[in-house]
Each structure stands twice: as C-alpha cells, then as structure tokens.
Coordinates of C-alpha atoms in Angstrom, one line a residue:
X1 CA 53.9 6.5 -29.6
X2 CA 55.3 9.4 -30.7
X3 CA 57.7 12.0 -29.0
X4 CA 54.7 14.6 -28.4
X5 CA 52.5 11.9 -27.4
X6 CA 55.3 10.5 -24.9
X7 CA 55.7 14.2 -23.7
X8 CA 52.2 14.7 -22.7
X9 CA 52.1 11.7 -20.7
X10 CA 55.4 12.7 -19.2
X11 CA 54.0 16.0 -18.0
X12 CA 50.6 14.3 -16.7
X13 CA 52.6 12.0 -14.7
X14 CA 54.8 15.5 -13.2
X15 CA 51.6 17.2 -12.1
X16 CA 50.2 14.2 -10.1
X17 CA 53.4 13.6 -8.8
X18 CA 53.2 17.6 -8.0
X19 CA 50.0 17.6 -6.3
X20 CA 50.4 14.5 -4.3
X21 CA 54.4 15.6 -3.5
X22 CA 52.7 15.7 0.3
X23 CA 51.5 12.8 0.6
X24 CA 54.7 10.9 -0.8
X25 CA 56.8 13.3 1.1
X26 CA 55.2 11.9 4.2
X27 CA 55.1 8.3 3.6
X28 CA 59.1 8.5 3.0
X29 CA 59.6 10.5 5.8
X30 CA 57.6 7.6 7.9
X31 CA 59.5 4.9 5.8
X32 CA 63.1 6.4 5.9
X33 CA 62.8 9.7 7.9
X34 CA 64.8 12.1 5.3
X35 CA 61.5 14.2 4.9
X36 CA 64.1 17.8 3.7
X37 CA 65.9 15.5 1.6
X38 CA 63.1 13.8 -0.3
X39 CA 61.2 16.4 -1.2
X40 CA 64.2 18.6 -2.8
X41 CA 64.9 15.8 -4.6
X42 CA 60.9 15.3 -5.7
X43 CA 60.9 18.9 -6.2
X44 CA 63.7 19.0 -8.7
X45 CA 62.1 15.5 -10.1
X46 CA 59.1 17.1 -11.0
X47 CA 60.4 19.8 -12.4
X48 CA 62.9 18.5 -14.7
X49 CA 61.0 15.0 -16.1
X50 CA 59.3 16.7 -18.7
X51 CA 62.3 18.1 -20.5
X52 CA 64.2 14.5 -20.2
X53 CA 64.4 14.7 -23.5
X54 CA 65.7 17.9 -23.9
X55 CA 69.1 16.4 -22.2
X56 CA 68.9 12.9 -24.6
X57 CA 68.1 14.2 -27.8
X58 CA 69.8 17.0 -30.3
X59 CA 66.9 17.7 -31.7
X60 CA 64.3 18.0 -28.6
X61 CA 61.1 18.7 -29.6
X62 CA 57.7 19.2 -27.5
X63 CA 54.7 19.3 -29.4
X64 CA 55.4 22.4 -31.5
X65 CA 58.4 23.3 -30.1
X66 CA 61.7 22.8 -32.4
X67 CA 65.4 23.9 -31.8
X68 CA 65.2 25.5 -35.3
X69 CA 64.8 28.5 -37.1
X70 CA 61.2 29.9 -37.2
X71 CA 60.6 31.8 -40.3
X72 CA 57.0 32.3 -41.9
X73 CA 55.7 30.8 -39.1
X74 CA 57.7 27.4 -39.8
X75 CA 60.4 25.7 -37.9
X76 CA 63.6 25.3 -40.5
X77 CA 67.0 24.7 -40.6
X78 CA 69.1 26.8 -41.2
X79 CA 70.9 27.3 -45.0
X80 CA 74.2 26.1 -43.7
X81 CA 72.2 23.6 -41.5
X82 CA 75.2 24.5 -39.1
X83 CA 74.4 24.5 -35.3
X84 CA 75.1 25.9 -32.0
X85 CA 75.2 24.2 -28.5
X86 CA 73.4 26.2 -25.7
X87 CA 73.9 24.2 -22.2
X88 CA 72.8 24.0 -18.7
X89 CA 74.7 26.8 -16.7
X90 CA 73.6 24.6 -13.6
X91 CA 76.1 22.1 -14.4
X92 CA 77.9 23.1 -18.0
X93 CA 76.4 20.0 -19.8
X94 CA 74.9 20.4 -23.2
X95 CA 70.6 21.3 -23.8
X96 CA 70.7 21.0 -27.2
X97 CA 72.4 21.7 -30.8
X98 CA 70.6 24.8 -32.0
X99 CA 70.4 26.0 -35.9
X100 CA 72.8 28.8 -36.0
X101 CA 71.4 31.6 -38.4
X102 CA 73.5 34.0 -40.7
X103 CA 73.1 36.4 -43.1
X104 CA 71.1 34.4 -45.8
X105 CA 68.6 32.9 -42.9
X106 CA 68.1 36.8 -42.1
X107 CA 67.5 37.2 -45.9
X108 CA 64.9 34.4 -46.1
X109 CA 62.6 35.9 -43.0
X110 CA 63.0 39.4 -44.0
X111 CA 61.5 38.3 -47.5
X112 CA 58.7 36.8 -45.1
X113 CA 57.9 39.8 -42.9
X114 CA 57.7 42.0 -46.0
X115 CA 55.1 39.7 -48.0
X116 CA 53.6 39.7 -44.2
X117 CA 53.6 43.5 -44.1
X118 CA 52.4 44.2 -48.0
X119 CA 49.4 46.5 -48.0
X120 CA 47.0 43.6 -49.3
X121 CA 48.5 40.9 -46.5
X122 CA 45.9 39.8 -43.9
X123 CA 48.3 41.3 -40.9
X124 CA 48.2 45.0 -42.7
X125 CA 44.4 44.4 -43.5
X126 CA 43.7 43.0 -40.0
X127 CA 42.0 46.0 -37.2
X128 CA 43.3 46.7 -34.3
X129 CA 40.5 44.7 -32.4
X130 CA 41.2 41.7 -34.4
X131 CA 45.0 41.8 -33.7
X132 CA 44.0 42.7 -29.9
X133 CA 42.2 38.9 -30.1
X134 CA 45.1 37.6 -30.9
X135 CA 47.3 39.3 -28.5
X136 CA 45.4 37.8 -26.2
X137 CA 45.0 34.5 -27.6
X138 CA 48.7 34.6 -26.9
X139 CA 48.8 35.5 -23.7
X140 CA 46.7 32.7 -23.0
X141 CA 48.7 30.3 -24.3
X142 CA 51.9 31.8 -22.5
X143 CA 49.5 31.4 -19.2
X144 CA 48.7 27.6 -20.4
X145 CA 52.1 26.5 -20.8
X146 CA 53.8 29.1 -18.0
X147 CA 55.4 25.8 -16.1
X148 CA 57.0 24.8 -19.6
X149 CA 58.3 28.5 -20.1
X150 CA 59.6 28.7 -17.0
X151 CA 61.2 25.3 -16.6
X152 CA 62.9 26.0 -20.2
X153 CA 63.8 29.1 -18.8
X154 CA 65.7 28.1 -16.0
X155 CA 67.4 24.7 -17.6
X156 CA 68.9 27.3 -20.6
X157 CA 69.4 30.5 -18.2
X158 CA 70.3 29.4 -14.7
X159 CA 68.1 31.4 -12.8
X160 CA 65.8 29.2 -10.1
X161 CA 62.5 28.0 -11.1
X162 CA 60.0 30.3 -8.9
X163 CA 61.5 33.3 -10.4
X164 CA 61.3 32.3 -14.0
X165 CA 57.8 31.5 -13.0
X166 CA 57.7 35.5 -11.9
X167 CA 58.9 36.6 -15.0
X168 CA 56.4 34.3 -17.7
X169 CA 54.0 36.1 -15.0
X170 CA 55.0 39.3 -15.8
X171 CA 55.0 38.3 -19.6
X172 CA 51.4 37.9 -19.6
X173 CA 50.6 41.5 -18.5
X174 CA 52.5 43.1 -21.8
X175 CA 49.6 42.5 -23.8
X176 CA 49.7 46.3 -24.7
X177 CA 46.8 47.4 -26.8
X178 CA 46.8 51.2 -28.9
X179 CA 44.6 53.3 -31.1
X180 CA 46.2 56.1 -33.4
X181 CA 44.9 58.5 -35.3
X182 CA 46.7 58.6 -38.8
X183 CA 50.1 56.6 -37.3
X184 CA 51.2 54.0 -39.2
X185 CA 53.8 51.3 -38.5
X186 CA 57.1 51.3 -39.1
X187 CA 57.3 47.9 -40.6
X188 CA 59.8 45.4 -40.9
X189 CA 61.5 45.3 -37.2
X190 CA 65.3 43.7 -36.3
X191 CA 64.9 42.8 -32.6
X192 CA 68.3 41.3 -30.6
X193 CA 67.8 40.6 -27.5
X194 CA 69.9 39.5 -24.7
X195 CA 70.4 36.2 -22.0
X196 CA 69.5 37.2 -19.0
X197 CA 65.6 37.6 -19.2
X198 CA 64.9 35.9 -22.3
X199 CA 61.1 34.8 -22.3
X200 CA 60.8 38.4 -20.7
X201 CA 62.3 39.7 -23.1
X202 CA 60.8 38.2 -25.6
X203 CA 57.3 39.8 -25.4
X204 CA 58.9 43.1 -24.4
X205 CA 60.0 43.4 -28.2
X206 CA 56.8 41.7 -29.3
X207 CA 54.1 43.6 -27.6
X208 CA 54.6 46.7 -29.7
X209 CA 55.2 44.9 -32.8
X210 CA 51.9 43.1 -32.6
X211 CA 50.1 45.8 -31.1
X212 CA 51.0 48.5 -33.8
X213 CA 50.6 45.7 -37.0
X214 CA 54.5 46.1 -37.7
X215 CA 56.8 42.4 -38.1
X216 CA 59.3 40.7 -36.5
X217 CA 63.0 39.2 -37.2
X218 CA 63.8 38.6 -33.6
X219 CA 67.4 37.3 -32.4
X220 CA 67.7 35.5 -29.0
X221 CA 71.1 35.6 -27.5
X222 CA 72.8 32.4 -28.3
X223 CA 73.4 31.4 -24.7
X224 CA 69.7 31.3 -24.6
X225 CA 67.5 30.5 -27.3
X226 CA 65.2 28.1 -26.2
X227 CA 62.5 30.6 -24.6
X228 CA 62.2 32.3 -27.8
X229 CA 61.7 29.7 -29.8
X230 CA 58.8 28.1 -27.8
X231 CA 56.9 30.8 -27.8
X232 CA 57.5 31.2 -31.7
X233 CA 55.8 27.8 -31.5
X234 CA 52.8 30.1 -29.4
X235 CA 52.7 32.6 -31.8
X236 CA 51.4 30.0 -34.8
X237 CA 49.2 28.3 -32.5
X238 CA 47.4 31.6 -31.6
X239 CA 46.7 31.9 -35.4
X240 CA 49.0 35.1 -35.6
X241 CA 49.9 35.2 -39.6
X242 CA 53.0 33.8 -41.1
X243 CA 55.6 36.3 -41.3
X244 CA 54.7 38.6 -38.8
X245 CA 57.2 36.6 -36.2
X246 CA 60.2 35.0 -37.2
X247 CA 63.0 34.0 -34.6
X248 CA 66.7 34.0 -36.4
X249 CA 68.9 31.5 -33.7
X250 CA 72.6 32.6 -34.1
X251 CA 75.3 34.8 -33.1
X252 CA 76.1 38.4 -32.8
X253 CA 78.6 39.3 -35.6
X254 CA 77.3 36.8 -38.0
X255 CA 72.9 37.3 -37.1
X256 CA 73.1 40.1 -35.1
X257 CA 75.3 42.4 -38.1
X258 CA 73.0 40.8 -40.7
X259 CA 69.6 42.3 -39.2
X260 CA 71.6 45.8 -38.0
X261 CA 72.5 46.6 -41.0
X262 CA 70.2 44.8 -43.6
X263 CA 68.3 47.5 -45.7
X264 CA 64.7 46.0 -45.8
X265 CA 64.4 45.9 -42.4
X266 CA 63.7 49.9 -41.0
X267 CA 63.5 49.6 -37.6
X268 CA 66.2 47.5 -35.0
X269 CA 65.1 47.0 -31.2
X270 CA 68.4 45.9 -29.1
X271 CA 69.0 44.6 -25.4
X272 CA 72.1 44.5 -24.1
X273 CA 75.5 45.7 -24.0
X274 CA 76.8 49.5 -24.4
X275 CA 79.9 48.1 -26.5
X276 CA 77.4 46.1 -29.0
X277 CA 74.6 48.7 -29.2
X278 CA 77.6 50.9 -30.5
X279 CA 78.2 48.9 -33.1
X280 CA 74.7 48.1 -34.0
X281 CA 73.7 52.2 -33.9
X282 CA 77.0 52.4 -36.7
X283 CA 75.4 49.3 -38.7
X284 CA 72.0 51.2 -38.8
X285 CA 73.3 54.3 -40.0
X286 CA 75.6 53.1 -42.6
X287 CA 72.7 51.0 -44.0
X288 CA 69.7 52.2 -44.5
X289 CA 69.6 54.7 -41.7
X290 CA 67.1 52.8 -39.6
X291 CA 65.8 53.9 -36.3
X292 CA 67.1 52.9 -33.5
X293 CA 66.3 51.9 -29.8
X294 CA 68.8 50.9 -26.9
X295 CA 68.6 49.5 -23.4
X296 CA 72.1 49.1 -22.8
X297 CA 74.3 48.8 -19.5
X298 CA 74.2 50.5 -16.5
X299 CA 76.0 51.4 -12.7
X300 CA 72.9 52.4 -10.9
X301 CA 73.2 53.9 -7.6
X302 CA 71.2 52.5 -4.4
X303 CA 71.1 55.4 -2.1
X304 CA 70.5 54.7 1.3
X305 CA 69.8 57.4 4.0
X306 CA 70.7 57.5 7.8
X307 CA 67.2 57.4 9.0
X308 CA 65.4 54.2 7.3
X309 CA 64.7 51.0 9.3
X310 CA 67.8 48.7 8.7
X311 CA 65.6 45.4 9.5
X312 CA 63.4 46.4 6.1
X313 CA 66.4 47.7 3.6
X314 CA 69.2 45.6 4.3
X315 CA 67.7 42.7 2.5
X316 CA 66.1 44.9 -0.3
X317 CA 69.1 46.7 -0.8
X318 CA 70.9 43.2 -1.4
X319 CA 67.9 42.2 -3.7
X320 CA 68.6 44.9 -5.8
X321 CA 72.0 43.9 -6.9
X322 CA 71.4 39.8 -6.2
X323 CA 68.4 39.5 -8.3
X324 CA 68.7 36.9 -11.0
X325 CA 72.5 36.1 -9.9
X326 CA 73.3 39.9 -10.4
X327 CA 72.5 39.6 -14.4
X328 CA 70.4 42.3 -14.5
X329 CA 71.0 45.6 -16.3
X330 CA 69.5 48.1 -14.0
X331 CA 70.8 46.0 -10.4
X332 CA 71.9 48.3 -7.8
X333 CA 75.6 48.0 -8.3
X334 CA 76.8 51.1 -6.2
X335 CA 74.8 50.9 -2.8
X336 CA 75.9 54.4 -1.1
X337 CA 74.6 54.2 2.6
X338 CA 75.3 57.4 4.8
X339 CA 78.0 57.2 7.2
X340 CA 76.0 57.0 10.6
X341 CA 74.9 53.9 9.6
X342 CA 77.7 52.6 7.5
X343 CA 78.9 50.0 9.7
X344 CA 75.9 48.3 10.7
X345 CA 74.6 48.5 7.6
X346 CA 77.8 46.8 6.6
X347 CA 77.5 43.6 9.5
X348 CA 74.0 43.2 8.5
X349 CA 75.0 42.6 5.3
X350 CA 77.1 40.5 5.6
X351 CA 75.3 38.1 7.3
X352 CA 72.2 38.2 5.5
X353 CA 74.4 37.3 2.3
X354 CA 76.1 34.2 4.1
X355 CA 72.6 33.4 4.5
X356 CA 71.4 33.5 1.1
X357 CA 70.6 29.8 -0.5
X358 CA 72.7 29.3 -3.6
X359 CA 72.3 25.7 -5.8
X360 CA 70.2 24.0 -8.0
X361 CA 67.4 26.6 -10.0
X362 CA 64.5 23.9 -9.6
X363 CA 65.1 23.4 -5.5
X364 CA 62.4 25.6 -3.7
X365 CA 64.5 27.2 -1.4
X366 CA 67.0 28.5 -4.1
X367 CA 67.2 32.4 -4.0
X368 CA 70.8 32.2 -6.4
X369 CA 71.1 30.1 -9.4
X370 CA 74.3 30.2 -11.4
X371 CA 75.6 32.6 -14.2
X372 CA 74.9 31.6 -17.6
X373 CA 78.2 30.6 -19.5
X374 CA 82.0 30.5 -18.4
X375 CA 82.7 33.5 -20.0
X376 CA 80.6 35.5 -17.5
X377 CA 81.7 33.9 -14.7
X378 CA 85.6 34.6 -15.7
X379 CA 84.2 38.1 -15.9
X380 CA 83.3 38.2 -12.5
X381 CA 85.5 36.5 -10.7
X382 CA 88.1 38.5 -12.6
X383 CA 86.5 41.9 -11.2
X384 CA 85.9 40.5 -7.1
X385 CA 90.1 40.2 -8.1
X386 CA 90.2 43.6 -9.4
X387 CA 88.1 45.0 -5.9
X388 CA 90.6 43.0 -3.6
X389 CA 93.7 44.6 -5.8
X390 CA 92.2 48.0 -5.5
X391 CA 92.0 48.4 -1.7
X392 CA 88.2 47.3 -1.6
X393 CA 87.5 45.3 1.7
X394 CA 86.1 41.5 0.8
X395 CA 83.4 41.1 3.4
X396 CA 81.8 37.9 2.1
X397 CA 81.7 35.6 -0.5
X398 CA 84.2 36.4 -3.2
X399 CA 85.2 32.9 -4.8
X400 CA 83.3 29.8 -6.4
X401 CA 80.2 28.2 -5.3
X402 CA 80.2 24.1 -5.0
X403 CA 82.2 21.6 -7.9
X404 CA 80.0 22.2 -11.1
X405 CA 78.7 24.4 -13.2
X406 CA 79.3 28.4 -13.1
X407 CA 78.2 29.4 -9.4
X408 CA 79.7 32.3 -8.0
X409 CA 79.0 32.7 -3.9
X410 CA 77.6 36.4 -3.0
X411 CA 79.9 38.9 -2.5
X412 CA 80.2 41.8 -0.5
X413 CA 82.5 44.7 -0.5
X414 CA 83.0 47.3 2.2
X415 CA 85.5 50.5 1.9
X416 CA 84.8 50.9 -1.9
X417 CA 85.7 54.7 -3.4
X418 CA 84.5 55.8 -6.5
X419 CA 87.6 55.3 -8.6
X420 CA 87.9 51.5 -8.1
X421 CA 87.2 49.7 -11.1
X422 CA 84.1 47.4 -9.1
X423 CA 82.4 50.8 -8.7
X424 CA 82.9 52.3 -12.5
X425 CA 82.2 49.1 -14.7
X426 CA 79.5 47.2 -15.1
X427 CA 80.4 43.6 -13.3
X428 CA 76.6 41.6 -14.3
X429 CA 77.1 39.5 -10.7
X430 CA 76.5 39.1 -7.3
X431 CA 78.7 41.5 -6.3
X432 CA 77.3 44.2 -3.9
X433 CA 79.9 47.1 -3.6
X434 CA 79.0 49.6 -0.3
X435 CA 80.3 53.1 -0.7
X436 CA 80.3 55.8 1.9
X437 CA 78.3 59.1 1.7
X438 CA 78.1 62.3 3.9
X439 CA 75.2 64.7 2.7
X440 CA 72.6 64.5 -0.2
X441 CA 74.3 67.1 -2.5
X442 CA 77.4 64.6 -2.2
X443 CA 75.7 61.9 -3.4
X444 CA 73.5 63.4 -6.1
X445 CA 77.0 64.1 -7.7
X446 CA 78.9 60.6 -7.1
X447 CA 75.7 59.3 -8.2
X448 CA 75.9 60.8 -11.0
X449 CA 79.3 60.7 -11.8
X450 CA 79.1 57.5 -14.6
X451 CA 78.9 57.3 -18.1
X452 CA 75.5 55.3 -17.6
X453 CA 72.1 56.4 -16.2
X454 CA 69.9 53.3 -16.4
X455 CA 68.1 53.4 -13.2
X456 CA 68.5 54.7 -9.5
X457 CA 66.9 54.2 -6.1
X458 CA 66.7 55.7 -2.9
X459 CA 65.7 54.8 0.8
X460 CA 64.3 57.5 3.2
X461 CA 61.7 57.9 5.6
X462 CA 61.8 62.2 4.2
X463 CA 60.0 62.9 1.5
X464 CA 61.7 65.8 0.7
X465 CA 64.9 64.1 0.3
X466 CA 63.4 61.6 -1.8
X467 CA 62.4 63.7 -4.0
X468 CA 65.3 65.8 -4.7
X469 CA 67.2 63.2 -5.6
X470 CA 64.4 61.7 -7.5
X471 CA 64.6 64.9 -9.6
X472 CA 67.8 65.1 -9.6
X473 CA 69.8 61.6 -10.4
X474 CA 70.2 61.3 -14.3
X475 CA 68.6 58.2 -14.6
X476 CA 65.8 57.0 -16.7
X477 CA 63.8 54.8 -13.6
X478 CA 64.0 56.2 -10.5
X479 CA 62.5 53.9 -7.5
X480 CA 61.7 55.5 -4.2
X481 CA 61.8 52.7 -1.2
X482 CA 61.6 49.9 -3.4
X483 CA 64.1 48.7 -6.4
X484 CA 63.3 47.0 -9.4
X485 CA 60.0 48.0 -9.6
X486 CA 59.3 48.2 -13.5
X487 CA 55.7 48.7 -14.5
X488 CA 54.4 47.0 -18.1
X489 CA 52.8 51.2 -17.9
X490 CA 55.5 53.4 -17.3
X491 CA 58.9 53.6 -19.9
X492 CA 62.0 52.1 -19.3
X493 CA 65.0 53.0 -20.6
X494 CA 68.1 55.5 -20.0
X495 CA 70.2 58.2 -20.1
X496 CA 73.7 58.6 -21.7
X497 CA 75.5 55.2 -22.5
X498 CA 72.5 53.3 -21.0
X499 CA 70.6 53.6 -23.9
X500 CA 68.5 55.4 -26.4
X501 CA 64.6 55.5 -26.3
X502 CA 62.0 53.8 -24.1
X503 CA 60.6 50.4 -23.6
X504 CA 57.4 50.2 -22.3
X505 CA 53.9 52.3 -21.8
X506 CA 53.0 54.6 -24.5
X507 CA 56.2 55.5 -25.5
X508 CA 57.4 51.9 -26.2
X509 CA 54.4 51.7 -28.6
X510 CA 55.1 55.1 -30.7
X511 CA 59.3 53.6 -31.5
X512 CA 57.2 50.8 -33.9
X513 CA 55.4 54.1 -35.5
X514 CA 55.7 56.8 -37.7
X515 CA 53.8 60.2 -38.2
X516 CA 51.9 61.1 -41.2
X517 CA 50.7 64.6 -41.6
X518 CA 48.6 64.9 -44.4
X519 CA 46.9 68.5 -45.6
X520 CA 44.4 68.9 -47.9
X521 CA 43.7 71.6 -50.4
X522 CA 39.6 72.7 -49.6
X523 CA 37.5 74.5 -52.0
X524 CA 37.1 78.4 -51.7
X525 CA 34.7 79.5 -49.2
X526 CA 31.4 80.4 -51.5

C-alpha cells in the first residue's frame, strides 16, 4: 500500500474516532474516571494521526502534497537540491526538510509564468467567467481539505488548531471576482509572504492574481512553508494552468532578493517587516522599476474611553494584542485607557490574562499556542526585559511558559509612557502594554506619535468621540468597538512605515492592473 493510500485510511480512522470521541470519552471515564484527561489526549490524537508521517519522514507527502518546489504546476527539487528544516514551534522538533530555492529556481518559474502569461497561453485566452470557475473550484477544495490546512497550519506555525480552522475559513471567502473595461494585468507577480498567517496569506496574494489573469512566483516564509505548498498541490487539482502558480521555498536574501529584483517579473506583493520591505522597495527600483505593494509593521493604538462597560472590553481589548500569540501585524500593542478607569482596567486585566489557557495548539481549550522559532521568542523576552529596565510595571506573566518548545506566558504591563522602548517598537508577542490618557485631543496625538499607521481602535459608548478619532488617527483600518475586524471587502493596508498600497476589496484587485487609454482618430463629420 502506498503512502497516499496509507494516508487516507489514516484520516478515515481520525474522523470516526472524531465523531465517536463521546462515546469513548465516556466509556474511559466509567473504566478509569479521568474523563478531562482522556479526551485532551483524544483530542490532540485525532488531530495529529494523520500527519504521523509528516514527523517520520523527510520527505512527507499526502496525496499531492510534496515538501518541494512547485513550478509549472509540478512539485521539484530544487537546482542545488539543498534543503531547509521548518519545525514544530510546539516543541522545537523537526516537520520536515524543505527544498530551499535560490536565484536559478526563481529563474526556472519566472520562465514558466511568462510562457503562462503569453498572449496565445490558455490563462491569457481564458474569460473572466472561466477563471471565476476555477476560483471557485479552489475554494472548494480549500473547504474539502480545511482540517488538513488547518492541522498543517498549526504543526508548522504554532497557533492552536480552532483558530487555524478560523483562518482556512476566512480563506474561502477571498474568492474575489472583477470586470474591467480596457484594464489589463500586470503580469508576472513576485509575492513574499510572511509566518504568522500563512494559508491566510496565501490566498490574500492569490485572489487578485487569479482574479485579474496575472501569474504567480510566490515565497512562503521559511519558518513556514508547508501551508503554501499544499495548496499549490490545490491549485493543479482545480485544473488552474501550469505556470500561473508557482511556490519558490527558500530564504529571504537568497529567494526573496532573487524575485525583488529579477527583471521579468513587473509586479512584487510583500508581507512583513518595515526593515525587509525597505530593502525589497530598493531591489525593485534598481531592477526593473517594478511596482510595489507593502503591508509592513505596525504600533497600533487601542483607545479605550472612561465610559465603556469594563465586563465587555477588558477581554477584547486583551484579544486584540493576544491573538495568534501576539504575531499579528495590526495587534493592539499600545492599549491607552483614560485615567478614571485606569486602575480597574488594569486588575481586570490582569486577572483575565492569568486566566488565559496557554499549551498544546491541538488541545480544545488552547487560547495561546507558542511563537514560531527561537529567534522570535529571544525577541520578546528580550523586550518584557527592556519594559522592566525602563520603569514599566510587570503586572503578569513576563517569563517562559512550561519545559519545551517556544511558549512565552501573557504579559501585562502597567505605568508604560510613551518613550519606553515596549511602547515605540514593534514586539510581535503577547505583550499588552497599558498607557495612561487624559482627554481625546491627547490621545489623538500620542496615538499618532509612531512611525507606523497600520490600524487603530477605539471603545466608546459616544459616537461623536468615536468618530473623531476615527477621522482623525493616521491609520489605514480603523475599528470602532471591535478590533481585528478585517473584511475580505474593505482595503487593508497603511500609512507611513506600515506600508504602501492596499490589500483587499477593489483596490487590492486594481495593484495586479494597469490602465490603457487608447484614442482613436474618427473620420470627419460629413
């Protein structure tokens, strides 16, 4: 029997083992009477069995789905046939050795994209409501294997299972359709995209290049590569042309410096950090002088006025930096909170982070997963040092979670000013820093006072308030009494060092276009 074959059976015997998990939770419990116990331990079971081999193998493979190179619609090694290791953040042991592209890899599925993009290609040739089809066709097949996704999802990122189940959710709403008038597509596409949402991420940077008829060379982030590369496996089964997707596994200053500055490619579509989208913004120009789009970092400010209902926002408020272990680009890392309320705000705060479950991603009560590699944990643990050192009170947390792997407990910190370094640099952690405001014209300016302008939110039971600092924040995504509340519809992006152009609704589809006008000379009037 062969590995596929062994698979399937593997994830048969997980979903009856799922559905009758009540049942067999019961008998134990009457058998040895450790009901909580048993099913955790089921749970994570019958979440993990399918990618057994995933753990045992170097070369893990389910059904279609390769730790390779996809170019042309075909799973390859790479032309050094060197690879990478991506692990298990969980507990720092290895997934699987990954093909680690470079510049001549980039070479091989730029060639593809073009002969996918040439005027007499099927992809050019195909209309829009044939390439809607297969949008769809895609989705569907994200929707079929959403359990895989999302259990690949939180073995190579971290983050626990019922949210990765959230975002593969979300993934299958960015089937975005358009209709132009005389725009064209831009063509040949660099995508680089980063860790912390990958499958998410994924169709974010697909959508508009299958929706506007441009191609793909798409870089995951080397911590995580898996997501991307099953759903390259997706994108062939849906019958999408070869060349129109390709996913180049490697790292930034060998991958990511081919694509930014090769001269084929026109267009490059990049995730992640203000330092890197620098360099990639200098690659573009001295290349070709590509277009370029940017969702970099951000310091968003959470403001939180005296007369909301504490009960509601405390745990919202906490959500909004906590969120995927505080590896999220537009978290609320500066939670202002008006000084009538300050100090209960504070002692509520506290508490509820004591209470938040961190551990294993696949246990169902599991609200905090762990960061994704050493480095980032170093990072952050470095910075809860740099709070304590600059006068910042540690209310909670502050040091690492459990024996294994690259937990970090959640952290609180009270009495934080503007100048500390936890309130000007972006930390990517569970750290919640709670600043002190008087009046709303204070706070529009300390709000405003950062080099980045990703997002913003505010809390207020007066309209009028919320509105004029709504209008007022510089911030692309502004969220009134809620946080984090992105819409497939509306744009996402930033201002300043948080990034250039949107994501998103129609103006995520017009950065894979271009604009022809075309006059033509008419015959004199008889």
């Amino acid at each position: 029997m062969d590995q596929s074959a062994r698979a399937r059976l593997m994830h048969k015997l997980a979903d009856l083992i799922d559905r009758d998990s009540d049942i067999i939770a019961n008998v134990e419990s009457l058998d040895n009477g450790n009901l909580l116990k048993w099913r955790n331990s089921m749970f994570f079971f019958v979440q993990c069995c399918f990618v057994i081999m995933l753990v045992m193998q170097t070369n893990f493979t389910v059904g279609q789905f390769q730790v390779m190179l996809f170019i042309n619609n075909e799973f390859v090694e790479s032309v050094t046939k060197k690879t990478f290791v991506t692990s298990n953040p969980a507990n720092g042991k290895k997934l699987a050795d990954v093909a680690e592209g470079d510049k001549d890899d980039v070479n091989l599925a730029v060639e593809a994209a073009k002969k996918a993009f040439k005027r007499s290609s099927e992809w050019r040739n195909m209309d829009q409501s044939a390439r809607a089809r297969l949008m769809h066709k895609l989705a569907d097949l994200i929707d079929r294997d959403s359990d895989i996704i999302a259990n690949v999802e939180s073995l190579d990122n971290g983050k626990p299972f019922k949210m990765a189940k959230l975002d593969v959710y979300f993934v299958q709403c960015c089937s975005l359709l358009c209709c132009y008038v005389r725009k064209e597509p831009i063509g040949v596409c660099g995508q680089i995209i980063p860790w912390n949402y990958p499958a998410l991420m994924v169709v974010f940077k697909l959508a508009p290049i299958l929706a506007t008829g441009c191609v793909s060379i798409l870089k995951p982030a080397e911590q995580t590569p898996l997501s991307a590369l099953y759903i390259a496996s997706l994108v062939k089964e849906a019958g999408i042309p070869a060349g129109v997707v390709n996913v180049i596994t490697g790292y930034g200053p060998t991958a990511g410096a081919a694509i930014a500055s090769h001269p084929d490619i026109r267009k490059v579509a990049f995730t992640g950090s203000t330092e890197v989208g620098k360099l990639i913004m200098e690659a573009a120009a001295k290349s070709n002088l590509k277009k370029v789009s940017l969702e970099l970092g951000g310091k968003s400010p959470l403001v939180i006025f005296d007369d909301v209902n504490l009960d509601e926002v405390v745990p919202l408020a906490q959500d909004a930096i906590f969120t995927n272990s505080g590896q999220i680009c537009c978290g609320g890392s500066r939670t202002f909170v008006q000084e009538r309320i300050y100090d209960e705000f504070v002692k509520r705060t506290v508490e509820n982070a004591k209470k938040r479950k961190v551990g294993c991603p696949f246990k169902e009560d599991t609200v905090q997963g762990p960061q994704v590699d050493q480095d980032t944990f170093d990072k952050i643990l470095k910075y809860i040092d740099y709070g304590k050192e600059d006068g910042a009170k540690l209310e909670a947390g502050g040091k690492r979670w459990g024996n294994e792997g690259f937990y970090i407990e959640p952290t609180v910190f009270s009495n934080v000013t503007d100048d500390m370094r936890i309130a000007q640099d972006e930390i990517f952690g569970p750290v919640q820093s709670i600043l002190k405001f008087k009046t709303i014209d204070e706070v529009i300016e300390r709000a405003n006072n950062t080099t980045y302008g990703l997002a913003a939110g505010v809390f207020t039971n007066d309209i009028n308030k919320a509105l004029t600092f709504a209008n007022a924040v510089e911030a692309g995504s502004v969220w009134v009494n809620c946080y984090n509340a992105t819409n497939v519809c509306s744009p996402f992006g930033g201002y300043k060092q948080s990034g250039i152009g949107r994501e998103l609704g129609e103006e995520g589809i017009n950065l894979y276009l271009e604009t022809k006008a075309v006059s033509i000379k008419l015959p004199a009037k008889n």
